[in-house]
Amino acid sequence: VRNLKNLNELLDIIKQALQKIKPSDRICLIHHDDADGNCSAALFSIIINKITQNYPILFPVSGPNNISKNIISKLKTLNPDYVFVLDLSIDPKKINIFKGFILDHHIFNVDEKDVRYLNPRSFEKEDDKVVPTSFMSYKIIEDTFPEEKVAWIAGIGITEDHRVELCKEVFENIKNENSELLSVKSINQVEIENSIFGQLWDMVRSGRMIRRSDGARTAVLALTECKNSPDKFINGLTQNSFAIRRFYEKVRDQTQNCLMNVENTGKFYSKKKVIVYEIQKIGINALTSFISDKIRQKYPEYIVCVIGKDSDNTKKKMSIRLEQSKREEDLVLILNRIKENIPSVKGGGHKSAIGVFIDFDDLDNFFKLFLDLV
Ligand SMILES: [Mn+2]
């Protein structure tokens, strides 16, 4: 973590690091498998291809603790010249045998002295003003290779991370580069989610939902393949985007029933405006997070809690969402208060979106406290 003054300084450090890459260098990218991480990986793939004429080798992972021994040993075998990590708050020590950096925007717990870990939170303390990784990746490509019209890729990651207003300039660029994609009256989170960018977000995350890390990799390859023609991505007209289009349709079809059930089987707490909904397991990953986003879009006045159905019934995964323009609560603050009272509760996230892991037996207590704190 460096003592950075502002975003420009952070971006300059990355640009300088990228300038050292030689055309013959081999590069690996470890990235978060959500839409922000996938879009960041696609943007870096485009940058690296410009420099080396080759694409990096991709390692999508589902979280900072999921960089397995298997991945590290694969990296050792590949022996790349650089390893770059995107959108994950991992300890730089884990990859210190390689040259490279970690570009992240999550709340971090990393050795303060390690200069290879770059995070805008080191100079920006206000959560709402912390930019997503795909925004930073885009700023680098915009400065270094302005001929690449790839604002639309960054727009997808920014939409997922709820930073549309903060990163308005990217959507202004999309208007200029691909006017057919943006017909919204004003650029704000709700309108963008309801535009084609809502569908693009679903397409990019459908990869990991159907095929886990292989699917996330397919999403990155599809974005990279279609960098100059988002219409090809949307319609699945290249090899990888064709696969993504099929994953997307599968997710759409399989979640439809689930979403129609909310009105009948969800618990609506009308005084506090909270919905609690438990889903049945269907063979899709990251389902609670997807379903909770969808319910939030349908009931923006409500705080939405979605409980997943696990194979063993001792632990539960939950996704909780709220619409920032309608609700004042800070879900991270609420979660921290609950953690003080119920030790089995784990998880974290952003003000408007958290993931929670909890012992099944503590579930009732959790919601008693949660409703009190709302
Ligand atoms: Mn992110």
CSV table of C-alpha atoms and ligand atoms in Angstrom, one decimal:
chain,number,residue,atom,x,y,z
A,1,VAL,CA,0.0,0.0,0.0
A,2,ARG,CA,1.5,3.3,-1.0
A,3,ASN,CA,0.9,6.8,0.3
A,4,LEU,CA,-1.0,7.9,-2.8
A,5,LYS,CA,-2.4,11.4,-3.2
A,6,ASN,CA,-5.0,10.7,-5.8
A,7,LEU,CA,-6.2,8.5,-8.7
A,8,ASN,CA,-3.9,10.1,-11.3
A,9,GLU,CA,-0.9,9.1,-9.2
A,10,LEU,CA,-2.2,5.5,-8.9
A,11,LEU,CA,-2.8,5.3,-12.7
A,12,ASP,CA,0.7,6.7,-13.4
A,13,ILE,CA,2.3,3.9,-11.4
A,14,ILE,CA,0.4,1.3,-13.4
A,15,LYS,CA,1.3,3.0,-16.7
A,16,GLN,CA,4.9,3.1,-15.7
A,17,ALA,CA,4.8,-0.6,-14.8
A,18,LEU,CA,3.1,-1.5,-18.2
A,19,GLN,CA,5.8,0.5,-20.1
A,20,LYS,CA,8.4,-2.0,-18.8
A,21,ILE,CA,6.8,-4.9,-20.5
A,22,LYS,CA,8.7,-6.2,-23.5
A,23,PRO,CA,7.0,-7.7,-26.6
A,24,SER,CA,8.4,-11.2,-25.7
A,25,ASP,CA,7.1,-11.2,-22.1
A,26,ARG,CA,4.6,-13.7,-21.0
A,27,ILE,CA,1.8,-12.5,-18.7
A,28,CYS,CA,-0.7,-14.0,-16.3
A,29,LEU,CA,-3.8,-12.3,-15.0
A,30,ILE,CA,-5.5,-13.4,-11.8
A,31,HIS,CA,-8.9,-11.7,-11.6
A,32,HIS,CA,-12.2,-11.7,-9.6
A,33,ASP,CA,-14.8,-13.7,-11.5
A,34,ASP,CA,-17.6,-11.1,-11.1
A,35,ALA,CA,-18.5,-8.6,-13.8
A,36,ASP,CA,-16.2,-5.9,-12.5
A,37,GLY,CA,-13.3,-8.4,-12.4
A,38,ASN,CA,-14.1,-9.9,-15.8
A,39,CYS,CA,-14.4,-6.5,-17.5
A,40,SER,CA,-11.1,-5.4,-15.9
A,41,ALA,CA,-9.4,-8.6,-17.2
A,42,ALA,CA,-10.8,-8.0,-20.7
A,43,LEU,CA,-9.5,-4.4,-20.7
A,44,PHE,CA,-6.1,-5.5,-19.5
A,45,SER,CA,-6.1,-8.3,-22.1
A,46,ILE,CA,-6.6,-5.7,-24.8
A,47,ILE,CA,-3.7,-3.5,-23.3
A,48,ILE,CA,-1.4,-6.5,-23.1
A,49,ASN,CA,-2.2,-7.6,-26.6
A,50,LYS,CA,-1.3,-4.2,-27.9
A,51,ILE,CA,2.1,-4.4,-26.2
A,52,THR,CA,3.0,-8.1,-26.8
A,53,GLN,CA,0.7,-9.2,-29.7
A,54,ASN,CA,-0.3,-12.0,-27.3
A,55,TYR,CA,-3.1,-12.4,-24.8
A,56,PRO,CA,-2.5,-13.1,-21.1
A,57,ILE,CA,-3.3,-16.4,-19.5
A,58,LEU,CA,-6.4,-15.9,-17.3
A,59,PHE,CA,-7.0,-17.2,-13.8
A,60,PRO,CA,-10.5,-16.2,-12.7
A,61,VAL,CA,-11.1,-16.7,-8.9
A,62,SER,CA,-14.2,-16.3,-6.8
A,63,GLY,CA,-12.6,-14.4,-3.9
A,64,PRO,CA,-9.3,-13.4,-2.3
A,65,ASN,CA,-9.2,-16.7,-0.3
A,66,ASN,CA,-9.6,-18.8,-3.4
A,67,ILE,CA,-6.2,-18.5,-4.9
A,68,SER,CA,-5.5,-22.2,-4.5
A,69,LYS,CA,-2.2,-24.0,-4.3
A,70,ASN,CA,-3.2,-25.4,-7.7
A,71,ILE,CA,-3.2,-22.0,-9.2
A,72,ILE,CA,0.2,-21.1,-7.6
A,73,SER,CA,1.8,-24.3,-8.8
A,74,LYS,CA,0.4,-23.7,-12.3
A,75,LEU,CA,1.9,-20.2,-12.2
A,76,LYS,CA,5.3,-21.7,-11.2
A,77,THR,CA,5.2,-24.1,-14.1
A,78,LEU,CA,4.2,-21.3,-16.6
A,79,ASN,CA,6.9,-19.1,-15.0
A,80,PRO,CA,5.5,-15.8,-16.5
A,81,ASP,CA,7.4,-12.6,-16.6
A,82,TYR,CA,4.6,-10.8,-14.9
A,83,VAL,CA,1.5,-11.6,-12.8
A,84,PHE,CA,-1.1,-8.9,-12.5
A,85,VAL,CA,-4.0,-9.3,-10.0
A,86,LEU,CA,-7.3,-7.4,-10.6
A,87,ASP,CA,-10.2,-6.7,-8.3
A,88,LEU,CA,-9.0,-9.0,-5.4
A,89,SER,CA,-7.7,-7.9,-2.0
A,90,ILE,CA,-5.0,-10.6,-1.8
A,91,ASP,CA,-1.8,-10.4,0.2
A,92,PRO,CA,1.1,-9.5,-2.2
A,93,LYS,CA,3.2,-12.0,-0.4
A,94,LYS,CA,1.2,-14.8,-2.1
A,95,ILE,CA,2.7,-13.9,-5.5
A,96,ASN,CA,5.9,-12.3,-4.4
A,97,ILE,CA,8.0,-14.6,-6.5
A,98,PHE,CA,6.7,-12.9,-9.6
A,99,LYS,CA,7.0,-9.3,-10.9
A,100,GLY,CA,3.7,-7.4,-11.1
A,101,PHE,CA,1.0,-5.5,-9.1
A,102,ILE,CA,-2.4,-5.9,-7.5
A,103,LEU,CA,-5.1,-3.4,-8.5
A,104,ASP,CA,-8.0,-3.5,-6.2
A,105,HIS,CA,-10.8,-1.4,-4.8
A,106,HIS,CA,-12.2,-3.5,-1.9
A,107,ILE,CA,-11.9,-2.8,1.8
A,108,PHE,CA,-8.4,-4.3,2.4
A,109,ASN,CA,-6.4,-5.9,5.1
A,110,VAL,CA,-2.9,-6.0,3.5
A,111,ASP,CA,0.6,-5.3,4.8
A,112,GLU,CA,0.8,-1.4,4.8
A,113,LYS,CA,4.4,-1.5,3.6
A,114,ASP,CA,3.9,-3.5,0.4
A,115,VAL,CA,4.0,-1.1,-2.5
A,116,ARG,CA,2.7,-3.6,-5.1
A,117,TYR,CA,-0.8,-3.4,-3.7
A,118,LEU,CA,-2.7,-0.5,-5.3
A,119,ASN,CA,-6.1,0.6,-4.0
A,120,PRO,CA,-7.9,4.0,-4.3
A,121,ARG,CA,-9.1,3.5,-0.7
A,122,SER,CA,-5.6,4.5,0.4
A,123,PHE,CA,-6.5,8.2,-0.5
A,124,GLU,CA,-10.3,8.0,-0.7
A,125,LYS,CA,-12.1,7.3,2.5
A,126,GLU,CA,-15.7,7.8,1.3
A,127,ASP,CA,-17.0,4.5,0.1
A,128,ASP,CA,-19.3,6.1,-2.5
A,129,LYS,CA,-16.3,7.8,-4.2
A,130,VAL,CA,-14.2,4.7,-4.6
A,131,VAL,CA,-14.1,3.8,-8.3
A,132,PRO,CA,-14.4,0.2,-9.5
A,133,THR,CA,-11.4,-1.7,-11.0
A,134,SER,CA,-13.0,-1.6,-14.5
A,135,PHE,CA,-13.0,2.2,-14.3
A,136,MET,CA,-9.3,2.3,-13.5
A,137,SER,CA,-8.5,-0.2,-16.2
A,138,TYR,CA,-10.4,1.9,-18.7
A,139,LYS,CA,-8.7,5.1,-17.7
A,140,ILE,CA,-5.3,3.4,-18.5
A,141,ILE,CA,-6.5,2.2,-21.9
A,142,GLU,CA,-8.1,5.5,-22.7
A,143,ASP,CA,-4.8,7.3,-22.1
A,144,THR,CA,-2.5,4.8,-23.7
A,145,PHE,CA,-4.5,3.5,-26.6
A,146,PRO,CA,-7.2,6.1,-27.3
A,147,GLU,CA,-8.0,4.4,-30.6
A,148,GLU,CA,-9.7,1.5,-28.7
A,149,LYS,CA,-13.4,2.2,-28.3
A,150,VAL,CA,-14.0,0.1,-25.3
A,151,ALA,CA,-15.9,2.3,-22.9
A,152,TRP,CA,-18.8,-0.1,-23.2
A,153,ILE,CA,-16.8,-2.9,-21.5
A,154,ALA,CA,-16.0,-0.6,-18.5
A,155,GLY,CA,-19.6,0.4,-18.4
A,156,ILE,CA,-20.7,-3.2,-17.5
A,157,GLY,CA,-18.3,-3.5,-14.5
A,158,ILE,CA,-19.3,0.0,-13.3
A,159,THR,CA,-23.0,-0.9,-13.5
A,160,GLU,CA,-22.4,-4.0,-11.3
A,161,ASP,CA,-20.5,-2.0,-8.7
A,162,HIS,CA,-23.3,0.6,-8.5
A,163,ARG,CA,-21.0,3.5,-9.5
A,164,VAL,CA,-22.8,4.8,-12.6
A,165,GLU,CA,-23.1,8.4,-11.4
A,166,LEU,CA,-19.5,8.5,-10.1
A,167,CYS,CA,-18.2,7.3,-13.5
A,168,LYS,CA,-20.5,9.3,-15.7
A,169,GLU,CA,-17.7,10.2,-18.1
A,170,VAL,CA,-17.5,6.6,-19.2
A,171,PHE,CA,-21.1,6.6,-20.2
A,172,GLU,CA,-20.6,9.9,-22.0
A,173,ASN,CA,-17.9,8.2,-24.0
A,174,ILE,CA,-20.2,5.2,-24.7
A,175,LYS,CA,-22.7,7.7,-26.1
A,176,ASN,CA,-20.1,8.9,-28.6
A,177,GLU,CA,-18.6,5.5,-29.4
A,178,ASN,CA,-21.7,3.3,-29.5
A,179,SER,CA,-24.7,5.6,-29.5
A,180,GLU,CA,-27.0,2.7,-30.3
A,181,LEU,CA,-26.3,1.2,-26.8
A,182,LEU,CA,-27.5,4.2,-24.8
A,183,SER,CA,-30.9,5.8,-25.3
A,184,VAL,CA,-31.4,6.8,-21.7
A,185,LYS,CA,-32.6,10.3,-20.8
A,186,SER,CA,-30.2,10.8,-18.0
A,187,ILE,CA,-27.2,8.8,-16.9
A,188,ASN,CA,-28.0,7.3,-13.5
A,189,GLN,CA,-27.8,3.9,-11.9
A,190,VAL,CA,-31.5,2.9,-12.2
A,191,GLU,CA,-31.8,4.0,-15.9
A,192,ILE,CA,-28.6,2.3,-16.9
A,193,GLU,CA,-29.6,-1.0,-15.1
A,194,ASN,CA,-32.9,-0.9,-17.1
A,195,SER,CA,-31.1,-0.3,-20.4
A,196,ILE,CA,-29.1,-2.8,-22.4
A,197,PHE,CA,-26.4,-2.6,-19.8
A,198,GLY,CA,-28.6,-4.5,-17.4
A,199,GLN,CA,-28.6,-7.4,-20.0
A,200,LEU,CA,-24.9,-7.0,-20.6
A,201,TRP,CA,-24.2,-7.3,-16.9
A,202,ASP,CA,-26.3,-10.5,-16.8
A,203,MET,CA,-24.5,-11.9,-19.8
A,204,VAL,CA,-21.0,-11.3,-18.3
A,205,ARG,CA,-22.0,-12.9,-14.9
A,206,SER,CA,-23.9,-15.8,-16.5
A,207,GLY,CA,-20.5,-17.4,-17.4
A,208,ARG,CA,-19.6,-18.1,-13.8
A,209,MET,CA,-23.2,-19.0,-12.9
A,210,ILE,CA,-23.2,-21.9,-15.4
A,211,ARG,CA,-19.5,-22.9,-15.6
A,212,ARG,CA,-17.7,-21.3,-12.6
A,213,SER,CA,-14.2,-20.2,-13.4
A,214,ASP,CA,-14.2,-21.7,-16.9
A,215,GLY,CA,-17.4,-19.7,-17.6
A,216,ALA,CA,-15.9,-16.5,-16.2
A,217,ARG,CA,-12.9,-17.0,-18.5
A,218,THR,CA,-15.3,-17.5,-21.5
A,219,ALA,CA,-16.9,-14.2,-20.6
A,220,VAL,CA,-13.5,-12.4,-20.6
A,221,LEU,CA,-12.6,-13.9,-23.9
A,222,ALA,CA,-15.9,-13.0,-25.4
A,223,LEU,CA,-15.6,-9.4,-24.3
A,224,THR,CA,-12.0,-9.3,-25.7
A,225,GLU,CA,-13.1,-10.9,-29.0
A,226,CYS,CA,-15.9,-8.4,-29.5
A,227,LYS,CA,-14.1,-5.3,-28.2
A,228,ASN,CA,-15.0,-3.2,-31.3
A,229,SER,CA,-18.5,-4.5,-31.8
A,230,PRO,CA,-20.7,-4.9,-28.8
A,231,ASP,CA,-23.5,-6.0,-31.1
A,232,LYS,CA,-21.6,-9.2,-31.8
A,233,PHE,CA,-21.3,-9.8,-28.0
A,234,ILE,CA,-25.0,-9.2,-27.5
A,235,ASN,CA,-26.0,-11.5,-30.3
A,236,GLY,CA,-23.4,-14.2,-29.7
A,237,LEU,CA,-21.7,-13.9,-33.1
A,238,THR,CA,-18.2,-15.0,-32.1
A,239,GLN,CA,-17.0,-18.3,-30.7
A,240,ASN,CA,-17.0,-17.3,-27.0
A,241,SER,CA,-19.9,-14.8,-27.1
A,242,PHE,CA,-22.0,-17.6,-28.7
A,243,ALA,CA,-21.3,-19.7,-25.5
A,244,ILE,CA,-22.1,-16.7,-23.3
A,245,ARG,CA,-25.3,-16.1,-25.1
A,246,ARG,CA,-26.3,-19.7,-24.4
A,247,PHE,CA,-25.3,-19.4,-20.7
A,248,TYR,CA,-27.3,-16.2,-20.4
A,249,GLU,CA,-30.4,-17.7,-21.9
A,250,LYS,CA,-30.1,-20.7,-19.5
A,251,VAL,CA,-29.8,-18.4,-16.5
A,252,ARG,CA,-32.8,-16.3,-17.7
A,253,ASP,CA,-35.0,-19.4,-18.2
A,254,GLN,CA,-34.0,-21.2,-15.0
A,255,THR,CA,-34.4,-18.1,-12.7
A,256,GLN,CA,-37.8,-17.1,-14.1
A,257,ASN,CA,-39.8,-19.5,-11.9
A,258,CYS,CA,-37.7,-18.5,-8.9
A,259,LEU,CA,-38.6,-14.8,-9.5
A,260,MET,CA,-42.3,-15.5,-10.0
A,261,ASN,CA,-42.3,-17.3,-6.6
A,262,VAL,CA,-41.2,-14.2,-4.6
A,263,GLU,CA,-44.7,-12.8,-4.3
A,264,ASN,CA,-46.1,-16.0,-3.0
A,265,THR,CA,-43.3,-17.4,-0.8
A,266,GLY,CA,-41.3,-14.3,0.2
A,267,LYS,CA,-41.8,-12.7,3.6
A,268,PHE,CA,-42.7,-9.0,3.2
A,269,TYR,CA,-42.1,-6.9,6.3
A,270,SER,CA,-44.1,-3.9,5.2
A,271,LYS,CA,-43.3,-1.6,8.2
A,272,LYS,CA,-39.5,-1.9,7.8
A,273,LYS,CA,-39.8,-2.5,4.1
A,274,VAL,CA,-37.7,-5.7,4.1
A,275,ILE,CA,-38.2,-8.8,1.9
A,276,VAL,CA,-36.8,-12.2,3.0
A,277,TYR,CA,-36.8,-14.9,0.4
A,278,GLU,CA,-35.4,-18.4,0.5
A,279,ILE,CA,-34.6,-20.0,-2.8
A,280,GLN,CA,-34.6,-23.7,-3.8
A,281,LYS,CA,-31.3,-25.0,-5.1
A,282,ILE,CA,-31.1,-25.2,-8.8
A,283,GLY,CA,-27.9,-26.0,-10.5
A,284,ILE,CA,-26.6,-22.5,-10.9
A,285,ASN,CA,-23.7,-20.8,-9.0
A,286,ALA,CA,-23.8,-17.3,-7.4
A,287,LEU,CA,-27.6,-17.6,-7.6
A,288,THR,CA,-28.4,-15.7,-4.4
A,289,SER,CA,-26.5,-12.7,-5.6
A,290,PHE,CA,-28.2,-12.7,-9.0
A,291,ILE,CA,-31.7,-13.2,-7.6
A,292,SER,CA,-31.3,-10.5,-4.9
A,293,ASP,CA,-30.3,-8.0,-7.6
A,294,LYS,CA,-33.4,-8.9,-9.6
A,295,ILE,CA,-35.7,-8.6,-6.6
A,296,ARG,CA,-34.1,-5.2,-5.7
A,297,GLN,CA,-34.8,-4.0,-9.3
A,298,LYS,CA,-38.4,-5.1,-9.0
A,299,TYR,CA,-38.9,-3.7,-5.4
A,300,PRO,CA,-36.5,-0.7,-5.2
A,301,GLU,CA,-38.2,0.6,-2.0
A,302,TYR,CA,-37.3,-2.7,-0.1
A,303,ILE,CA,-34.2,-4.1,1.4
A,304,VAL,CA,-33.9,-7.6,-0.1
A,305,CYS,CA,-32.5,-10.6,1.7
A,306,VAL,CA,-32.1,-13.8,-0.3
A,307,ILE,CA,-31.2,-17.1,1.5
A,308,GLY,CA,-29.6,-19.8,-0.6
A,309,LYS,CA,-30.3,-23.5,-0.2
A,310,ASP,CA,-27.1,-25.4,0.6
A,311,SER,CA,-26.3,-29.0,0.1
A,312,ASP,CA,-25.6,-29.5,3.8
A,313,ASN,CA,-28.1,-27.7,6.1
A,314,THR,CA,-25.6,-26.4,8.7
A,315,LYS,CA,-24.5,-23.2,6.9
A,316,LYS,CA,-26.3,-20.7,4.8
A,317,LYS,CA,-25.3,-18.2,2.2
A,318,MET,CA,-27.2,-14.9,1.9
A,319,SER,CA,-27.2,-11.9,-0.4
A,320,ILE,CA,-28.6,-8.7,0.9
A,321,ARG,CA,-29.2,-5.7,-1.4
A,322,LEU,CA,-30.7,-2.2,-1.3
A,323,GLU,CA,-31.3,0.6,-3.8
A,324,GLN,CA,-29.0,3.5,-2.8
A,325,SER,CA,-31.3,6.2,-4.2
A,326,LYS,CA,-34.2,4.9,-2.1
A,327,ARG,CA,-32.7,3.7,1.2
A,328,GLU,CA,-30.3,5.4,3.6
A,329,GLU,CA,-29.1,2.3,5.5
A,330,ASP,CA,-25.5,1.1,5.3
A,331,LEU,CA,-25.5,-2.7,5.1
A,332,VAL,CA,-21.8,-3.0,6.1
A,333,LEU,CA,-22.5,-1.1,9.3
A,334,ILE,CA,-25.5,-3.2,10.0
A,335,LEU,CA,-23.5,-6.4,9.4
A,336,ASN,CA,-20.7,-5.3,11.6
A,337,ARG,CA,-23.2,-4.7,14.5
A,338,ILE,CA,-24.6,-8.2,14.0
A,339,LYS,CA,-21.2,-9.8,13.9
A,340,GLU,CA,-20.6,-8.4,17.4
A,341,ASN,CA,-23.6,-10.3,18.6
A,342,ILE,CA,-23.5,-13.5,16.5
A,343,PRO,CA,-19.9,-14.9,16.1
A,344,SER,CA,-20.8,-17.4,13.4
A,345,VAL,CA,-21.7,-14.5,11.0
A,346,LYS,CA,-19.1,-13.9,8.3
A,347,GLY,CA,-19.0,-11.8,5.1
A,348,GLY,CA,-18.9,-8.3,3.9
A,349,GLY,CA,-19.3,-6.1,0.8
A,350,HIS,CA,-20.5,-2.6,0.0
A,351,LYS,CA,-23.0,-0.2,1.6
A,352,SER,CA,-25.7,-1.4,-0.8
A,353,ALA,CA,-24.7,-5.1,-1.4
A,354,ILE,CA,-23.4,-7.7,1.0
A,355,GLY,CA,-22.8,-11.4,1.1
A,356,VAL,CA,-23.3,-13.2,4.4
A,357,PHE,CA,-22.3,-16.7,5.6
A,358,ILE,CA,-24.1,-17.9,8.8
A,359,ASP,CA,-24.8,-21.1,10.8
A,360,PHE,CA,-28.3,-22.3,10.0
A,361,ASP,CA,-29.1,-22.3,13.8
A,362,ASP,CA,-28.4,-18.5,14.0
A,363,LEU,CA,-30.7,-17.5,11.1
A,364,ASP,CA,-33.7,-16.5,13.3
A,365,ASN,CA,-31.5,-14.5,15.6
A,366,PHE,CA,-29.9,-12.8,12.6
A,367,PHE,CA,-33.2,-11.5,11.2
A,368,LYS,CA,-34.4,-10.4,14.7
A,369,LEU,CA,-31.3,-8.2,15.0
A,370,PHE,CA,-31.3,-7.2,11.3
A,371,LEU,CA,-34.9,-5.9,11.5
A,372,ASP,CA,-34.1,-4.1,14.7
A,373,LEU,CA,-31.2,-2.3,13.1
A,374,VAL,CA,-33.0,-1.3,9.9
B,1,MN,MN,-14.9,-5.0,-8.2
